[in-house]
Amino acid sequence: MKTNEWLTLGSHLILKKWCDASDRNFQKQFNALETTQRQILHSILQTSTFAKDKKVQNYEQFVKAFPATRYGAWREDIQRYREQKLSLSSSKLVRFQPTSGSSEQIKFIPYTKLFLDELDHAIAPWMASLYRKCPQLSSGTHYWSVSWLPESQREVLKDKNLNDDCALLGVGKRILSKFTQAVPSNVAFAANADDALFATICYLVANRNLAMISVWSPTFALQLLERLESMQQDVVEVLQSGKWGSRQASLKEVTAPHSSESAQALIASSNGEQIDFKKLWPKLSLVSSWDTAGSKAWAEKLKEKLPSVQFEGKGLWATEGVVTIPYNDQYPLAYQSHFYEFEYLEGEKQGQIIPSWQLKQGDVVSPLITSGNGLLRYCLDDCLRVTGFIEQIPCFEFQGRRFGVDLVGEKLAPETAQQLLSQLNETESKAISLLAIDTQQQVKPFYCVLFEGDIHHSINNEYIDSILRQNFHYELARNLGQLDQPQIRQANNGWNAYKKLVMFDGIIEGNIKPEPLKKVTLNSLEQL
């Protein structure tokens, strides 16, 4: 056995012991949800600058002292925090993690030591569950997604601010994880997305010990596999020479993998066009990605591409915190991490906010998190349904983003867009997404359907408009002349076109997921 394989096995053994210990504690408190959550809140209040100023000690005082918040309410305080003029928490600040969102092109989330410890309390039981579900993971390397960094955000995200899943781990686990990772995180510093993707592909092929692929979006995994099939010869040349060739300038921060054995394995597993991935990666045992809401169809396609590999969906993670984890084929609340509340989205209690221990099966809610980074009662604006319980711990299913798009008051929801796309696709067309075009007052705003490939002759602008007019507020906006007629855009590769649109508006590639309804700028649309 090679030295690297011994290091991988040893690292997995130690990681597994740590995770198992955390998991035992996770299971031990399944019947103590309220007690555990109140203890977590008390600890956070002891470190929160604002809570200490108001002398808040418990949950009852907490809900009276602080309203529900979103990033806009924290923006100025976070800017002062970054300028070292204010501290939101007495816990040691580790870094500010940038992220992008629908309402903010870039947000800076403070990551303190206490906050990272909270994430660790979710990661460890999740990993313990993974090792149980797929024991083969302990004998191979893993690929955890690393996203390309746009030039505009390169300075912001460099060094500690890499958009790297492994950066969520504590220091000890992060050191050990380096011996279990298939792709180095510095591929993120390639000069462009194509070269970052190519470098990732080369490292994955070079790794004959690959056991797991973990990404957020299933479309990203599909893109990796499809690009590998289309660039086989280029990959072989890199592996045989150990050099990037024409990509050297772009990938100067990344050492090229060198493995003639892996190059031959790629050749042997391919018929020249299609690759037998089971033959290429004989140890590949599990793939993990989003698999609900707008990602469901893409996840099914990914499963078809890798039929012999186990699949696991993702829990609800955001840069601002974690809500659920995959655990024994359910998605329970990460109840030992942050303090959680939930807003009712339906029924007679709509708008009311309750703590986690008051949830009931079937409730449709949106989470608020209070965490060790100083952000209090922070709304994530995701829609969840309570599917059941593990003893007292609620389990959830992700339903989608809470809010849709509202250009001029038409209030279109993702569900409405999904219905439109489904109706259009009944004609053997392939509608990818309904785009809400923010024209920034250049012209009237409008909606646009992005299609892949040929469009059925029965579909035109008027037909799409007639379907959308079934929504009261949309029809009113059209009648009042606030919205222009919808348009159509066609692309040979719908996902690439969608990604190009979204990235032009400043969203990081690895954070992009297919959505039935997406707001983009007119300048973005003009890139097609």
Coordinates of C-alpha atoms in Angstrom, one line a residue:
M1 CA 0.0 0.0 0.0
K2 CA 1.3 3.5 -0.9
T3 CA 2.2 6.1 1.7
N4 CA -0.7 8.3 0.6
E5 CA -3.2 5.5 1.0
W6 CA -1.9 4.8 4.6
L7 CA -2.3 8.5 5.4
T8 CA -5.8 8.4 4.0
L9 CA -6.8 5.4 6.0
G10 CA -5.3 6.7 9.2
S11 CA -6.9 10.1 8.8
H12 CA -10.3 8.5 8.2
L13 CA -9.8 6.4 11.3
I14 CA -9.2 9.4 13.5
L15 CA -11.9 11.5 11.9
K16 CA -14.4 8.7 12.3
K17 CA -13.6 8.4 16.0
W18 CA -14.1 12.2 16.5
C19 CA -17.4 12.0 14.5
D20 CA -18.7 9.0 16.4
A21 CA -18.0 10.7 19.7
S22 CA -20.0 13.7 18.6
D23 CA -22.7 11.5 17.2
R24 CA -23.2 9.7 20.5
N25 CA -23.8 13.1 22.2
F26 CA -26.1 14.1 19.3
Q27 CA -28.2 11.0 20.0
K28 CA -28.0 11.3 23.7
Q29 CA -30.1 14.5 23.8
F30 CA -32.8 13.5 21.3
N31 CA -35.3 13.8 24.2
A32 CA -34.0 17.1 25.5
L33 CA -34.7 19.5 22.7
E34 CA -36.0 22.5 24.7
T35 CA -33.4 22.1 27.4
T36 CA -30.6 21.9 24.8
Q37 CA -31.9 24.8 22.8
R38 CA -32.3 27.1 25.8
Q39 CA -28.8 26.2 26.9
I40 CA -27.4 27.2 23.5
L41 CA -29.4 30.5 23.5
H42 CA -28.0 31.3 26.9
S43 CA -24.4 30.7 25.8
I44 CA -25.0 32.9 22.7
L45 CA -26.5 35.7 24.8
Q46 CA -23.4 35.7 27.0
T47 CA -21.3 36.5 24.0
S48 CA -23.6 38.8 22.1
T49 CA -22.7 42.5 22.3
F50 CA -26.3 43.6 21.8
A51 CA -27.8 41.0 24.2
K52 CA -25.4 42.0 27.0
D53 CA -26.2 45.7 26.4
K54 CA -29.9 44.9 26.9
K55 CA -29.2 42.5 29.8
V56 CA -31.2 39.7 28.0
Q57 CA -30.9 36.4 29.9
N58 CA -33.5 34.0 28.5
Y59 CA -35.8 33.2 25.6
E60 CA -38.8 35.1 26.9
Q61 CA -36.8 38.3 27.3
F62 CA -35.0 37.6 24.0
V63 CA -38.2 37.6 21.8
K64 CA -39.3 40.9 23.4
A65 CA -36.0 42.6 23.0
F66 CA -35.1 41.7 19.4
P67 CA -37.2 41.6 16.2
A68 CA -36.7 39.2 13.3
T69 CA -34.0 40.5 11.0
R70 CA -32.4 40.1 7.6
Y71 CA -29.0 41.1 6.3
G72 CA -30.1 44.7 5.5
A73 CA -30.6 45.3 9.3
W74 CA -27.0 44.2 10.0
R75 CA -25.2 45.7 7.0
E76 CA -23.9 48.8 8.7
D77 CA -23.0 47.0 11.9
I78 CA -21.1 44.4 9.9
Q79 CA -19.2 47.1 8.0
R80 CA -18.2 48.7 11.3
Y81 CA -17.2 45.2 12.5
R82 CA -15.0 44.8 9.5
E83 CA -13.4 48.2 10.2
Q84 CA -12.8 47.1 13.8
K85 CA -15.1 49.8 15.2
L86 CA -17.6 47.4 16.6
S87 CA -17.8 43.8 17.7
L88 CA -21.0 41.8 17.5
S89 CA -19.7 38.9 19.6
S90 CA -17.0 38.5 22.2
S91 CA -16.1 35.2 20.6
K92 CA -12.8 35.5 18.6
L93 CA -13.4 36.6 15.0
V94 CA -11.8 34.2 12.5
R95 CA -12.8 35.8 9.2
F96 CA -15.7 37.3 7.3
Q97 CA -17.2 34.9 4.8
P98 CA -18.5 36.5 1.7
T99 CA -21.6 35.1 0.1
S100 CA -24.1 36.2 -2.5
G101 CA -27.9 36.3 -2.4
S102 CA -31.0 37.4 -4.2
S103 CA -31.2 40.7 -2.5
E104 CA -27.5 41.4 -1.9
Q105 CA -24.8 41.0 -4.5
I106 CA -22.3 40.3 -1.8
K107 CA -22.8 39.8 2.0
F108 CA -20.2 39.4 4.6
I109 CA -21.0 36.9 7.4
P110 CA -18.8 37.0 10.5
Y111 CA -17.3 33.6 11.3
T112 CA -16.3 33.5 15.0
K113 CA -14.7 30.6 16.8
L114 CA -18.1 29.9 18.5
F115 CA -19.9 29.9 15.2
L116 CA -17.4 27.5 13.7
D117 CA -17.8 25.2 16.7
E118 CA -21.6 25.3 16.1
L119 CA -21.0 24.2 12.5
D120 CA -18.8 21.4 13.8
H121 CA -21.6 20.1 16.0
A122 CA -23.6 19.6 12.8
I123 CA -20.8 18.3 10.5
A124 CA -19.7 15.6 13.0
P125 CA -23.0 13.7 13.4
W126 CA -23.6 14.1 9.6
M127 CA -20.2 12.6 8.8
A128 CA -20.8 9.8 11.3
S129 CA -24.1 9.0 9.5
L130 CA -22.2 9.0 6.2
Y131 CA -19.6 6.5 7.4
R132 CA -22.5 4.3 8.6
K133 CA -24.4 4.6 5.3
C134 CA -21.4 4.0 3.2
P135 CA -18.5 2.3 5.0
Q136 CA -16.4 2.3 1.8
L137 CA -15.9 6.1 2.3
S138 CA -13.3 5.4 5.0
S139 CA -10.9 3.7 2.5
G140 CA -10.8 6.4 -0.2
T141 CA -10.5 10.1 -0.9
H142 CA -13.3 12.6 -1.1
Y143 CA -14.0 15.6 -3.4
W144 CA -15.7 18.4 -1.6
S145 CA -16.7 21.3 -3.8
V146 CA -14.4 24.3 -4.3
S147 CA -15.9 27.1 -6.4
W148 CA -14.1 29.3 -8.9
L149 CA -13.6 32.8 -7.6
P150 CA -14.5 35.7 -10.0
E151 CA -11.8 38.3 -10.6
S152 CA -14.1 41.0 -9.0
Q153 CA -14.1 39.0 -5.7
R154 CA -10.6 37.6 -5.8
E155 CA -9.1 40.0 -3.2
V156 CA -12.1 39.6 -1.0
L157 CA -12.1 35.8 -1.0
K158 CA -8.4 35.1 -1.1
D159 CA -6.6 33.1 1.6
K160 CA -9.0 32.2 4.5
N161 CA -12.0 33.3 2.5
L162 CA -12.0 30.5 0.0
N163 CA -15.4 29.2 -0.8
D164 CA -14.2 25.8 0.3
D165 CA -16.5 23.3 2.1
C166 CA -13.5 22.0 4.1
A167 CA -13.0 25.4 5.6
L168 CA -16.2 24.7 7.7
L169 CA -14.2 22.1 9.7
G170 CA -12.4 22.8 12.9
V171 CA -8.6 23.1 12.7
G172 CA -7.7 19.6 13.7
K173 CA -10.2 18.0 11.4
R174 CA -9.2 20.3 8.6
I175 CA -5.5 19.2 8.9
L176 CA -6.6 15.5 8.8
S177 CA -9.0 16.2 6.0
K178 CA -6.1 17.3 3.8
F179 CA -5.0 13.7 3.6
T180 CA -8.5 12.6 2.5
Q181 CA -9.2 15.2 -0.2
A182 CA -8.9 14.5 -3.9
V183 CA -8.6 18.1 -5.2
P184 CA -6.6 21.0 -3.7
S185 CA -8.5 24.1 -2.7
N186 CA -6.3 26.5 -4.6
V187 CA -7.8 25.4 -8.0
A188 CA -10.2 28.2 -7.0
F189 CA -7.5 30.7 -8.0
A190 CA -7.5 29.8 -11.7
A191 CA -7.8 32.8 -13.9
N192 CA -11.2 31.7 -15.2
A193 CA -13.9 29.2 -14.5
D194 CA -13.1 26.9 -17.4
D195 CA -9.5 26.3 -16.2
A196 CA -10.6 25.8 -12.6
L197 CA -13.0 23.2 -13.8
F198 CA -10.4 21.6 -16.0
A199 CA -7.9 21.4 -13.1
T200 CA -10.6 19.8 -10.9
I201 CA -11.3 17.2 -13.6
C202 CA -7.6 16.4 -13.9
Y203 CA -7.2 15.9 -10.2
L204 CA -10.3 13.7 -10.0
V205 CA -9.0 11.5 -12.8
A206 CA -5.6 11.3 -11.3
N207 CA -7.1 10.0 -8.1
R208 CA -7.7 6.2 -8.4
N209 CA -8.8 6.2 -4.8
L210 CA -11.8 8.5 -5.2
A211 CA -14.7 7.3 -3.0
M212 CA -17.1 10.3 -2.7
I213 CA -18.1 13.4 -4.7
S214 CA -19.8 16.1 -2.7
V215 CA -21.1 19.2 -4.4
W216 CA -24.0 21.6 -3.8
S217 CA -25.7 21.7 -7.2
P218 CA -26.2 18.5 -9.2
T219 CA -25.8 20.5 -12.3
F220 CA -22.2 21.2 -11.3
A221 CA -21.5 17.5 -10.9
L222 CA -23.1 16.8 -14.3
Q223 CA -20.9 19.5 -15.8
L224 CA -17.8 17.9 -14.4
L225 CA -18.7 14.5 -15.9
E226 CA -19.7 15.9 -19.2
R227 CA -16.6 18.1 -19.6
L228 CA -14.4 15.2 -18.7
E229 CA -15.9 13.2 -21.6
S230 CA -15.4 16.1 -24.0
M231 CA -11.8 16.9 -22.9
Q232 CA -10.4 13.4 -22.5
Q233 CA -7.3 13.9 -24.6
D234 CA -6.4 17.2 -22.9
V235 CA -6.7 15.4 -19.5
V236 CA -4.5 12.5 -20.7
E237 CA -1.8 14.9 -21.9
V238 CA -1.7 16.7 -18.5
L239 CA -1.5 13.5 -16.5
Q240 CA 1.2 12.1 -18.8
S241 CA 3.4 15.2 -18.7
G242 CA 2.6 16.7 -15.3
K243 CA 2.2 20.1 -17.0
W244 CA -0.8 22.4 -17.7
G245 CA 0.5 23.2 -21.2
S246 CA -1.4 26.2 -22.7
R247 CA -3.3 26.6 -19.4
Q248 CA -0.1 27.2 -17.4
A249 CA -0.5 31.0 -16.9
S250 CA -4.0 30.6 -15.7
L251 CA -3.1 27.7 -13.3
K252 CA 0.2 29.0 -12.1
E253 CA -0.9 28.7 -8.5
V254 CA -1.8 25.0 -8.9
T255 CA 0.7 22.1 -9.3
A256 CA -0.4 19.9 -12.2
P257 CA -1.1 16.2 -11.3
H258 CA 1.3 13.7 -12.8
S259 CA 0.2 10.1 -13.2
S260 CA 0.8 8.0 -16.3
E261 CA -1.1 5.2 -14.6
S262 CA -4.2 7.4 -14.3
A263 CA -3.9 8.5 -17.9
Q264 CA -3.9 4.9 -19.0
A265 CA -6.9 4.2 -16.7
L266 CA -8.9 7.0 -18.4
I267 CA -8.0 5.6 -21.9
A268 CA -9.0 2.1 -20.8
S269 CA -12.4 3.2 -19.4
S270 CA -13.4 5.2 -22.5
N271 CA -14.7 4.2 -25.9
G272 CA -13.4 7.6 -27.2
E273 CA -16.6 9.4 -26.4
Q274 CA -18.4 8.0 -23.4
I275 CA -16.6 7.0 -20.2
D276 CA -17.4 4.0 -17.9
F277 CA -17.2 5.9 -14.6
K278 CA -17.4 2.7 -12.6
K279 CA -14.2 1.5 -14.3
L280 CA -12.5 4.9 -14.0
W281 CA -13.3 5.3 -10.3
P282 CA -13.8 1.7 -8.9
K283 CA -14.0 2.9 -5.3
L284 CA -16.6 5.7 -6.0
S285 CA -19.4 4.8 -3.6
L286 CA -21.4 8.0 -2.9
V287 CA -22.4 11.3 -4.5
S288 CA -24.1 14.1 -2.6
S289 CA -25.9 17.1 -3.9
W290 CA -29.2 19.1 -3.6
D291 CA -32.1 16.9 -4.7
T292 CA -35.2 18.9 -3.7
A293 CA -37.3 21.7 -5.2
G294 CA -35.7 23.0 -8.4
S295 CA -32.8 20.6 -8.2
K296 CA -34.9 17.4 -8.2
A297 CA -34.8 16.7 -11.9
W298 CA -31.1 17.4 -12.2
A299 CA -30.4 15.1 -9.3
E300 CA -32.3 12.3 -11.0
K301 CA -30.2 12.9 -14.1
L302 CA -27.0 12.7 -12.0
K303 CA -28.2 9.4 -10.6
E304 CA -28.7 8.1 -14.1
K305 CA -25.2 9.1 -15.0
L306 CA -23.8 7.2 -12.0
P307 CA -26.2 4.3 -11.5
S308 CA -23.9 2.1 -9.4
V309 CA -23.2 4.9 -6.8
Q310 CA -25.2 5.6 -3.7
F311 CA -26.8 9.1 -3.6
E312 CA -27.5 11.4 -0.6
G313 CA -29.3 14.8 -0.7
K314 CA -28.0 17.8 1.1
G315 CA -29.3 19.3 4.3
L316 CA -30.2 23.0 4.5
W317 CA -26.9 24.9 4.8
A318 CA -26.4 28.6 4.2
T319 CA -23.3 30.7 4.7
E320 CA -25.2 32.2 7.6
G321 CA -25.6 28.8 9.3
V322 CA -26.9 25.2 9.2
V323 CA -30.6 24.2 9.7
T324 CA -30.8 20.5 8.8
I325 CA -28.3 17.6 8.2
P326 CA -28.7 14.3 6.3
Y327 CA -28.9 11.7 9.1
N328 CA -30.0 8.1 8.8
D329 CA -32.0 8.9 5.6
Q330 CA -33.9 11.8 7.3
Y331 CA -33.2 15.6 7.6
P332 CA -33.4 16.5 11.3
L333 CA -32.7 19.9 12.8
A334 CA -29.1 20.4 13.7
Y335 CA -30.4 21.2 17.2
Q336 CA -26.9 21.3 18.9
S337 CA -25.6 24.0 16.6
H338 CA -27.5 27.4 16.7
F339 CA -30.7 28.5 18.4
Y340 CA -33.7 28.1 16.0
E341 CA -37.1 29.6 15.6
F342 CA -39.6 29.1 12.9
E343 CA -42.2 31.4 11.3
Y344 CA -45.5 29.8 10.2
L345 CA -46.1 30.3 6.5
E346 CA -49.6 28.8 6.4
G347 CA -52.8 28.5 8.4
E348 CA -54.3 30.6 11.1
K349 CA -50.9 31.0 12.8
Q350 CA -49.3 32.5 9.7
G351 CA -46.7 35.1 10.6
Q352 CA -46.3 33.8 14.2
I353 CA -42.7 32.8 15.3
I354 CA -42.2 29.8 17.6
P355 CA -39.2 27.9 19.0
S356 CA -38.3 24.5 17.6
W357 CA -39.8 22.6 20.5
Q358 CA -43.3 23.8 19.5
L359 CA -43.3 22.4 16.0
K360 CA -45.8 19.9 14.8
Q361 CA -45.8 17.4 11.9
G362 CA -47.1 19.0 8.7
D363 CA -46.1 22.6 9.7
V364 CA -44.9 24.7 6.8
V365 CA -42.4 27.2 8.2
S366 CA -39.3 29.4 7.6
P367 CA -36.3 29.2 9.9
L368 CA -34.7 32.0 11.9
I369 CA -31.3 31.4 13.4
T370 CA -29.4 33.0 16.3
S371 CA -25.8 32.0 16.3
G372 CA -22.4 32.6 17.9
N373 CA -21.4 35.1 15.2
G374 CA -23.6 37.8 16.8
L375 CA -26.5 37.7 14.3
L376 CA -29.8 37.4 16.2
R377 CA -33.1 36.1 14.9
Y378 CA -31.8 36.0 11.3
C379 CA -34.3 35.0 8.7
L380 CA -33.1 32.5 6.1
D381 CA -36.3 32.8 3.9
D382 CA -36.4 29.2 3.0
C383 CA -39.6 27.2 3.1
L384 CA -39.6 23.9 5.0
R385 CA -42.2 21.3 5.8
V386 CA -42.0 19.2 9.0
T387 CA -42.1 15.6 7.9
G388 CA -41.7 13.9 11.3
F389 CA -39.5 13.5 14.3
I390 CA -36.6 11.6 15.7
E391 CA -37.9 11.4 19.2
Q392 CA -38.2 15.1 20.0
I393 CA -36.1 16.4 17.1
P394 CA -38.1 17.7 14.1
C395 CA -37.2 16.5 10.6
F396 CA -37.8 18.6 7.5
E397 CA -38.2 18.6 3.7
F398 CA -37.0 21.7 1.8
Q399 CA -39.8 23.2 -0.3
G400 CA -38.0 26.0 -2.0
R401 CA -37.2 29.7 -1.4
R402 CA -39.8 31.6 0.5
F403 CA -40.2 34.6 -1.8
G404 CA -40.6 34.8 -5.5
V405 CA -40.1 37.9 -7.7
D406 CA -41.8 41.2 -7.7
L407 CA -40.7 43.6 -10.4
V408 CA -43.7 46.0 -10.3
G409 CA -46.1 44.3 -7.8
E410 CA -47.0 41.2 -9.8
K411 CA -45.8 38.9 -7.0
L412 CA -44.9 35.8 -9.1
A413 CA -43.9 32.8 -6.9
P414 CA -41.5 30.0 -7.8
E415 CA -44.5 27.6 -7.8
T416 CA -46.2 29.7 -10.5
A417 CA -43.0 29.6 -12.6
Q418 CA -42.7 25.8 -12.2
Q419 CA -46.3 25.3 -13.4
L420 CA -45.5 27.5 -16.4
L421 CA -42.4 25.5 -17.3
S422 CA -44.2 22.2 -16.8
Q423 CA -47.0 23.3 -19.1
L424 CA -44.5 24.5 -21.8
N425 CA -42.5 21.2 -21.5
E426 CA -45.7 19.2 -22.3
T427 CA -45.2 20.3 -25.9
E428 CA -41.8 18.5 -26.1
S429 CA -39.9 21.7 -25.6
K430 CA -37.3 22.1 -22.9
A431 CA -38.0 25.3 -20.8
I432 CA -35.2 25.8 -18.3
S433 CA -36.2 28.9 -16.3
L434 CA -38.5 31.9 -16.2
L435 CA -36.3 34.9 -15.9
A436 CA -37.6 38.2 -14.4
I437 CA -35.7 40.9 -16.2
D438 CA -34.8 43.9 -14.1
T439 CA -34.3 46.6 -16.8
Q440 CA -33.2 49.2 -14.2
Q441 CA -35.5 51.7 -15.8
Q442 CA -33.9 51.4 -19.3
V443 CA -37.1 50.0 -20.7
K444 CA -40.2 48.4 -19.2
P445 CA -39.4 45.3 -17.1
F446 CA -40.5 42.0 -18.6
Y447 CA -40.3 38.2 -18.2
C448 CA -38.3 35.9 -20.4
V449 CA -38.4 32.1 -20.8
L450 CA -35.0 30.4 -21.4
F451 CA -35.3 27.3 -23.6
E452 CA -32.8 24.7 -24.5
G453 CA -32.9 23.4 -28.1
D454 CA -35.8 23.5 -30.4
I455 CA -39.1 25.2 -29.4
H456 CA -42.5 23.8 -30.4
H457 CA -44.2 25.8 -33.0
S458 CA -47.2 26.4 -30.7
I459 CA -45.1 28.4 -28.2
N460 CA -44.7 32.1 -28.7
N461 CA -44.6 35.3 -26.7
E462 CA -48.4 35.6 -26.7
Y463 CA -48.9 32.0 -25.5
I464 CA -46.6 32.5 -22.6
D465 CA -48.3 35.8 -21.7
S466 CA -51.7 34.1 -21.7
I467 CA -50.5 31.6 -19.2
L468 CA -48.9 34.2 -16.9
R469 CA -52.1 36.3 -17.1
Q470 CA -53.9 33.7 -15.1
N471 CA -52.2 35.3 -12.1
F472 CA -54.2 38.3 -11.0
H473 CA -51.4 40.7 -10.1
Y474 CA -49.5 39.9 -13.3
E475 CA -52.5 40.5 -15.5
L476 CA -53.1 43.8 -13.6
A477 CA -49.5 44.9 -14.2
R478 CA -49.8 44.0 -17.9
N479 CA -53.1 45.9 -18.2
L480 CA -51.6 48.9 -16.5
G481 CA -48.7 48.9 -18.9
Q482 CA -46.2 48.3 -16.1
L483 CA -44.8 45.1 -17.6
D484 CA -43.8 44.5 -21.2
Q485 CA -44.7 41.4 -23.1
P486 CA -42.7 38.3 -22.2
Q487 CA -39.8 37.3 -24.4
I488 CA -38.1 34.0 -25.4
R489 CA -34.4 33.1 -25.4
Q490 CA -33.0 29.9 -26.9
A491 CA -29.7 28.3 -26.2
N492 CA -28.0 25.0 -27.3
N493 CA -27.0 24.3 -23.7
G494 CA -29.6 25.6 -21.3
W495 CA -27.7 25.1 -18.1
N496 CA -24.6 26.9 -19.4
A497 CA -26.7 29.8 -20.6
Y498 CA -28.5 30.0 -17.2
K499 CA -25.2 29.9 -15.4
K500 CA -23.7 32.6 -17.6
L501 CA -26.6 34.9 -16.9
V502 CA -26.4 34.4 -13.1
M503 CA -22.6 34.7 -12.9
F504 CA -22.7 38.0 -14.9
D505 CA -24.8 39.4 -12.1
G506 CA -22.2 38.5 -9.5
I507 CA -23.2 35.1 -8.1
I508 CA -20.4 32.7 -7.4
E509 CA -20.4 29.6 -9.7
G510 CA -20.5 27.0 -6.9
N511 CA -23.5 28.7 -5.3
I512 CA -25.6 28.6 -8.4
K513 CA -28.5 26.2 -8.4
P514 CA -31.3 25.8 -11.0
E515 CA -34.3 27.8 -10.0
P516 CA -37.7 27.9 -11.9
L517 CA -37.9 31.7 -11.3
K518 CA -34.8 33.9 -11.3
K519 CA -34.4 37.6 -11.3
V520 CA -31.6 38.9 -13.6
T521 CA -30.6 42.2 -15.1
L522 CA -31.1 43.3 -18.7
N523 CA -27.3 43.6 -19.1
S524 CA -27.1 39.9 -18.0
L525 CA -29.7 38.9 -20.5
E526 CA -27.9 40.7 -23.3
Q527 CA -24.9 38.3 -22.8
L528 CA -26.9 35.5 -24.6

